[in-house]
Amino acid sequence: MTFSTLGLSPDLLKAVADSGYTAPTPIQVQAIPVILNKQDVMAGAQTGTGKTAAFALPILHRLAEQSGAEDSADCRAIRALVLAPTRELAQQVYNSFTDYGRYVALRSAIAYGGVSLTPQISEIKAGVDILVATPGRLLDLMFKGVVDLRQLQVLVFDEADRMLDMGFIDDIKRILKQVPKERQTLLFSATFDSAIFDLSKTLLRSPQLIEVDQRNTTARQVEQMVYAVDADRKRELTSYLIGSKNWHQVLIFTRTKQGADLLAQEMCKDGLKTESIHGDKSQGARERALEEFRQGELRVLVATDVAARGLDIDQLKYVINYELPFVAEDYIHRIGRTGRAGASGLAISLLSPDENWLLEEIEVLLDCRLPQQWLPGYEPDLTKESAVSRKNSRTSQKRRAKERAYGKNTDKRKR
Ligand code: AMP
């Protein structure tokens, strides 16, 4: 399969070739023709599958094809809106639209919170065809009368599950009141649970359901390793791994903001240049840290799940789960930061005895075992392990038995 058989215009094919893509990914093969055909889509696709191009390319094609007055700024209207949960993801989507749209006469703009409204207002007022926005900032702009969605033709929800997790449902409902009922709606989500299905019922009309096999995602290129280690030796092991293996550009996940800050400080003491990013840091500080990390000036970046959402770092090779996430799906998002689009990656999870039950949940979700290993010198103290892990494992078993009894094995896992 090639991009040219998918029905995209020569301008877009040229941009795709510039990006170095030789063949469409499975989600692109399935979604592009359906979107070009103006149908609604409900797509199950994780990050790393090429989902952004799967909606950006056909949207650019559709809008560029429409004849008329698009060339004049006065006549431009927002015809496509992409809603994304975080600024980082919004930025990544916006970059994709500008990259793929470099040979078509369409304008895109981005709007997210935490930064001044003024430049975003001037950009939008200059006339845009495509707007990528986080829900809160979009509402601000709508209330100010800067954004008019009456001409909207395509509405995209990117990472819809995350938007709901982050509590954007009321914002979404408010936005929906202002968009035309006659429109194409595309919903992308890494997971499907009842909340997503409820939302989809009010949003989509006879959607085409597209699901790419999880094994077709780039997660397959990610080697996953689990090191069992005591919690109080995790920091030492992390520094040892990074230092002894001479890793550069390592992204580490912690569960909490305080944990991220503390770890970053400790890593610096170990001589590894490290910064942390999380929701309490200013947008400027986050962007600076990211840029330094991208440029290779920063060896290690410690992030919380929300802060790392949407991070797109080319060639990122190493991800360390310093603590396993409480939500198993977050594991997939985390390791999806590496091994992107064909490159190889390594995801290491540091597992303390009290986290065994979290690993079990991840294994259920992935439908595969992640064998544990010990690094000589960092073996966990098994005498400490027993009580906590036995209790957790029993709790976990009990919960699963209960779920079976009530027939409510979580939908997320079933997908
Ligand atoms: P996404 O799932 O949209 O976050 O995309 C993940 C990565 O895949 C991005 O870095 C894209 O540039 C890249 N990508 C998207 N489509 C292709 C393709 N057909 N071939 C190779 N890389 C791709």
mmCIF file of N, CA, C and O and ligand atoms in Angstrom, residues 3 16 19-28 45-55 57 89 92-93 96 99-100 158-159 218 310-314 336-337 340-342, ligand 1:
data_model
loop_
_atom_site.group_PDB
_atom_site.id
_atom_site.type_symbol
_atom_site.label_atom_id
_atom_site.label_comp_id
_atom_site.label_asym_id
_atom_site.label_seq_id
_atom_site.Cartn_x
_atom_site.Cartn_y
_atom_site.Cartn_z
ATOM 1 N N PHE A 3 0.876 5.799 -0.242
ATOM 2 C CA PHE A 3 0.026 6.955 0.049
ATOM 3 C C PHE A 3 -0.772 7.369 -1.188
ATOM 4 O O PHE A 3 -1.891 7.837 -1.070
ATOM 5 N N VAL A 16 4.204 14.486 2.379
ATOM 6 C CA VAL A 16 4.396 13.193 3.040
ATOM 7 C C VAL A 16 5.782 12.641 2.683
ATOM 8 O O VAL A 16 6.516 12.142 3.540
ATOM 9 N N SER A 19 8.429 14.291 4.557
ATOM 10 C CA SER A 19 8.526 13.814 5.942
ATOM 11 C C SER A 19 9.252 12.481 6.027
ATOM 12 O O SER A 19 9.507 11.988 7.128
ATOM 13 N N GLY A 20 9.511 11.897 4.867
ATOM 14 C CA GLY A 20 10.276 10.649 4.847
ATOM 15 C C GLY A 20 9.425 9.402 5.035
ATOM 16 O O GLY A 20 9.948 8.313 5.248
ATOM 17 N N TYR A 21 8.098 9.551 4.950
ATOM 18 C CA TYR A 21 7.241 8.378 5.105
ATOM 19 C C TYR A 21 7.191 7.619 3.773
ATOM 20 O O TYR A 21 6.908 8.208 2.743
ATOM 21 N N THR A 22 7.441 6.344 3.846
ATOM 22 C CA THR A 22 7.410 5.571 2.602
ATOM 23 C C THR A 22 6.075 4.859 2.398
ATOM 24 O O THR A 22 5.618 4.693 1.276
ATOM 25 N N ALA A 23 5.459 4.444 3.501
ATOM 26 C CA ALA A 23 4.176 3.742 3.377
ATOM 27 C C ALA A 23 3.259 4.183 4.510
ATOM 28 O O ALA A 23 3.730 4.531 5.593
ATOM 29 N N PRO A 24 1.944 4.165 4.247
ATOM 30 C CA PRO A 24 1.030 4.554 5.336
ATOM 31 C C PRO A 24 0.994 3.502 6.435
ATOM 32 O O PRO A 24 1.190 2.310 6.168
ATOM 33 N N THR A 25 0.731 3.929 7.658
ATOM 34 C CA THR A 25 0.597 2.983 8.772
ATOM 35 C C THR A 25 -0.823 2.392 8.719
ATOM 36 O O THR A 25 -1.697 2.933 8.022
ATOM 37 N N PRO A 26 -1.088 1.304 9.462
ATOM 38 C CA PRO A 26 -2.420 0.680 9.395
ATOM 39 C C PRO A 26 -3.574 1.649 9.689
ATOM 40 O O PRO A 26 -4.590 1.625 8.996
ATOM 41 N N ILE A 27 -3.408 2.532 10.667
ATOM 42 C CA ILE A 27 -4.517 3.462 10.966
ATOM 43 C C ILE A 27 -4.720 4.431 9.802
ATOM 44 O O ILE A 27 -5.841 4.809 9.464
ATOM 45 N N GLN A 28 -3.633 4.789 9.135
ATOM 46 C CA GLN A 28 -3.755 5.703 7.986
ATOM 47 C C GLN A 28 -4.454 5.015 6.820
ATOM 48 O O GLN A 28 -5.306 5.602 6.158
ATOM 49 N N ALA A 45 -6.852 4.165 18.624
ATOM 50 C CA ALA A 45 -5.452 4.206 18.203
ATOM 51 C C ALA A 45 -4.620 4.904 19.255
ATOM 52 O O ALA A 45 -4.969 5.984 19.719
ATOM 53 N N GLN A 46 -3.554 4.273 19.624
ATOM 54 C CA GLN A 46 -2.649 4.887 20.593
ATOM 55 C C GLN A 46 -1.735 5.862 19.880
ATOM 56 O O GLN A 46 -1.600 5.822 18.669
ATOM 57 N N THR A 47 -1.079 6.625 20.700
ATOM 58 C CA THR A 47 -0.064 7.501 20.151
ATOM 59 C C THR A 47 1.080 6.635 19.622
ATOM 60 O O THR A 47 1.312 5.547 20.134
ATOM 61 N N GLY A 48 1.711 7.069 18.558
ATOM 62 C CA GLY A 48 2.777 6.253 17.980
ATOM 63 C C GLY A 48 2.306 5.437 16.785
ATOM 64 O O GLY A 48 3.105 4.813 16.098
ATOM 65 N N THR A 49 0.987 5.457 16.523
ATOM 66 C CA THR A 49 0.462 4.665 15.406
ATOM 67 C C THR A 49 0.428 5.474 14.109
ATOM 68 O O THR A 49 0.127 4.928 13.058
ATOM 69 N N GLY A 50 0.690 6.767 14.219
ATOM 70 C CA GLY A 50 0.574 7.637 13.041
ATOM 71 C C GLY A 50 -0.837 8.194 12.932
ATOM 72 O O GLY A 50 -1.280 8.610 11.871
ATOM 73 N N LYS A 51 -1.550 8.259 14.070
ATOM 74 C CA LYS A 51 -2.954 8.690 14.050
ATOM 75 C C LYS A 51 -3.103 10.167 13.663
ATOM 76 O O LYS A 51 -4.098 10.542 13.059
ATOM 77 N N THR A 52 -2.104 10.991 13.992
ATOM 78 C CA THR A 52 -2.257 12.416 13.675
ATOM 79 C C THR A 52 -2.334 12.627 12.165
ATOM 80 O O THR A 52 -3.212 13.329 11.671
ATOM 81 N N ALA A 53 -1.414 11.977 11.438
ATOM 82 C CA ALA A 53 -1.460 12.095 9.971
ATOM 83 C C ALA A 53 -2.743 11.462 9.439
ATOM 84 O O ALA A 53 -3.275 11.894 8.418
ATOM 85 N N ALA A 54 -3.256 10.451 10.144
ATOM 86 C CA ALA A 54 -4.465 9.762 9.686
ATOM 87 C C ALA A 54 -5.654 10.713 9.624
ATOM 88 O O ALA A 54 -6.542 10.541 8.804
ATOM 89 N N PHE A 55 -5.682 11.733 10.509
ATOM 90 C CA PHE A 55 -6.777 12.710 10.348
ATOM 91 C C PHE A 55 -6.323 14.006 9.697
ATOM 92 O O PHE A 55 -7.060 14.646 8.964
ATOM 93 N N LEU A 57 -4.072 14.608 7.265
ATOM 94 C CA LEU A 57 -3.943 14.571 5.799
ATOM 95 C C LEU A 57 -5.306 14.682 5.098
ATOM 96 O O LEU A 57 -5.488 15.537 4.230
ATOM 97 N N LEU A 89 0.285 18.022 23.371
ATOM 98 C CA LEU A 89 -0.343 17.287 22.262
ATOM 99 C C LEU A 89 -0.856 18.271 21.207
ATOM 100 O O LEU A 89 -0.695 18.048 20.005
ATOM 101 N N GLN A 92 1.924 19.311 19.064
ATOM 102 C CA GLN A 92 2.338 18.252 18.150
ATOM 103 C C GLN A 92 1.370 18.149 16.956
ATOM 104 O O GLN A 92 1.792 18.013 15.810
ATOM 105 N N VAL A 93 0.073 18.266 17.259
ATOM 106 C CA VAL A 93 -0.925 18.181 16.188
ATOM 107 C C VAL A 93 -0.786 19.382 15.260
ATOM 108 O O VAL A 93 -0.801 19.260 14.032
ATOM 109 N N SER A 96 2.037 19.004 12.974
ATOM 110 C CA SER A 96 1.726 18.078 11.888
ATOM 111 C C SER A 96 0.942 18.790 10.788
ATOM 112 O O SER A 96 1.227 18.622 9.603
ATOM 113 N N ASP A 99 3.320 20.981 8.897
ATOM 114 C CA ASP A 99 4.253 20.170 8.097
ATOM 115 C C ASP A 99 3.566 19.599 6.858
ATOM 116 O O ASP A 99 4.019 19.783 5.730
ATOM 117 N N TYR A 100 2.459 18.889 7.101
ATOM 118 C CA TYR A 100 1.787 18.231 5.968
ATOM 119 C C TYR A 100 1.116 19.247 5.040
ATOM 120 O O TYR A 100 0.861 18.961 3.882
ATOM 121 N N ASP A 158 -8.987 14.469 19.795
ATOM 122 C CA ASP A 158 -7.776 13.655 19.836
ATOM 123 C C ASP A 158 -7.517 13.237 21.277
ATOM 124 O O ASP A 158 -7.579 14.064 22.192
ATOM 125 N N GLU A 159 -7.247 11.961 21.474
ATOM 126 C CA GLU A 159 -7.055 11.409 22.816
ATOM 127 C C GLU A 159 -8.259 11.744 23.699
ATOM 128 O O GLU A 159 -8.131 12.334 24.781
ATOM 129 N N THR A 218 3.624 1.066 17.163
ATOM 130 C CA THR A 218 5.072 1.060 17.296
ATOM 131 C C THR A 218 5.509 0.530 18.657
ATOM 132 O O THR A 218 6.667 0.314 18.894
ATOM 133 N N GLY A 310 1.623 13.714 24.964
ATOM 134 C CA GLY A 310 1.780 14.407 23.693
ATOM 135 C C GLY A 310 3.221 14.771 23.366
ATOM 136 O O GLY A 310 3.487 15.297 22.306
ATOM 137 N N LEU A 311 4.143 14.505 24.276
ATOM 138 C CA LEU A 311 5.549 14.797 23.976
ATOM 139 C C LEU A 311 5.994 14.025 22.752
ATOM 140 O O LEU A 311 5.798 12.821 22.684
ATOM 141 N N ASP A 312 6.554 14.712 21.815
ATOM 142 C CA ASP A 312 7.016 14.015 20.618
ATOM 143 C C ASP A 312 8.489 14.350 20.442
ATOM 144 O O ASP A 312 8.832 15.441 20.022
ATOM 145 N N ILE A 313 9.328 13.431 20.846
ATOM 146 C CA ILE A 313 10.758 13.691 20.745
ATOM 147 C C ILE A 313 11.329 12.671 19.789
ATOM 148 O O ILE A 313 11.268 11.468 20.051
ATOM 149 N N ASP A 314 11.800 13.162 18.680
ATOM 150 C CA ASP A 314 12.349 12.259 17.671
ATOM 151 C C ASP A 314 13.457 11.426 18.267
ATOM 152 O O ASP A 314 14.293 11.937 19.005
ATOM 153 N N GLY A 336 4.968 4.593 24.822
ATOM 154 C CA GLY A 336 4.738 5.077 23.453
ATOM 155 C C GLY A 336 5.557 6.313 23.132
ATOM 156 O O GLY A 336 5.603 6.763 21.997
ATOM 157 N N ARG A 337 6.217 6.902 24.140
ATOM 158 C CA ARG A 337 7.086 8.065 23.885
ATOM 159 C C ARG A 337 8.367 7.633 23.165
ATOM 160 O O ARG A 337 9.065 8.454 22.602
ATOM 161 N N ARG A 340 9.176 5.319 18.372
ATOM 162 C CA ARG A 340 8.134 5.874 17.523
ATOM 163 C C ARG A 340 8.400 5.639 16.055
ATOM 164 O O ARG A 340 9.514 5.771 15.596
ATOM 165 N N ALA A 341 7.298 5.281 15.377
ATOM 166 C CA ALA A 341 7.329 5.104 13.925
ATOM 167 C C ALA A 341 8.562 4.368 13.429
ATOM 168 O O ALA A 341 9.326 4.853 12.612
ATOM 169 N N GLY A 342 8.747 3.200 13.976
ATOM 170 C CA GLY A 342 9.767 2.329 13.411
ATOM 171 C C GLY A 342 11.103 2.348 14.137
ATOM 172 O O GLY A 342 11.877 1.408 14.011
HETATM 173 P P1 AMP B 1 1.379 9.804 16.091
HETATM 174 O O1 AMP B 1 0.796 8.454 16.374
HETATM 175 O O2 AMP B 1 0.477 10.630 15.242
HETATM 176 O O3 AMP B 1 1.783 10.495 17.359
HETATM 177 O O4 AMP B 1 2.695 9.597 15.194
HETATM 178 C C1 AMP B 1 3.862 9.016 15.690
HETATM 179 C C2 AMP B 1 5.072 9.312 14.826
HETATM 180 O O5 AMP B 1 4.971 8.612 13.603
HETATM 181 C C3 AMP B 1 5.270 10.772 14.454
HETATM 182 O O6 AMP B 1 6.608 11.112 14.787
HETATM 183 C C4 AMP B 1 5.061 10.834 12.945
HETATM 184 O O7 AMP B 1 5.919 11.761 12.344
HETATM 185 C C5 AMP B 1 5.394 9.411 12.513
HETATM 186 N N1 AMP B 1 4.641 8.928 11.339
HETATM 187 C C6 AMP B 1 3.352 9.151 11.031
HETATM 188 N N2 AMP B 1 2.997 8.494 9.899
HETATM 189 C C7 AMP B 1 4.096 7.825 9.480
HETATM 190 C C8 AMP B 1 4.360 6.949 8.378
HETATM 191 N N3 AMP B 1 3.420 6.638 7.481
HETATM 192 N N4 AMP B 1 5.604 6.442 8.259
HETATM 193 C C9 AMP B 1 6.571 6.744 9.177
HETATM 194 N N5 AMP B 1 6.383 7.564 10.232
HETATM 195 C C10 AMP B 1 5.155 8.090 10.411
#
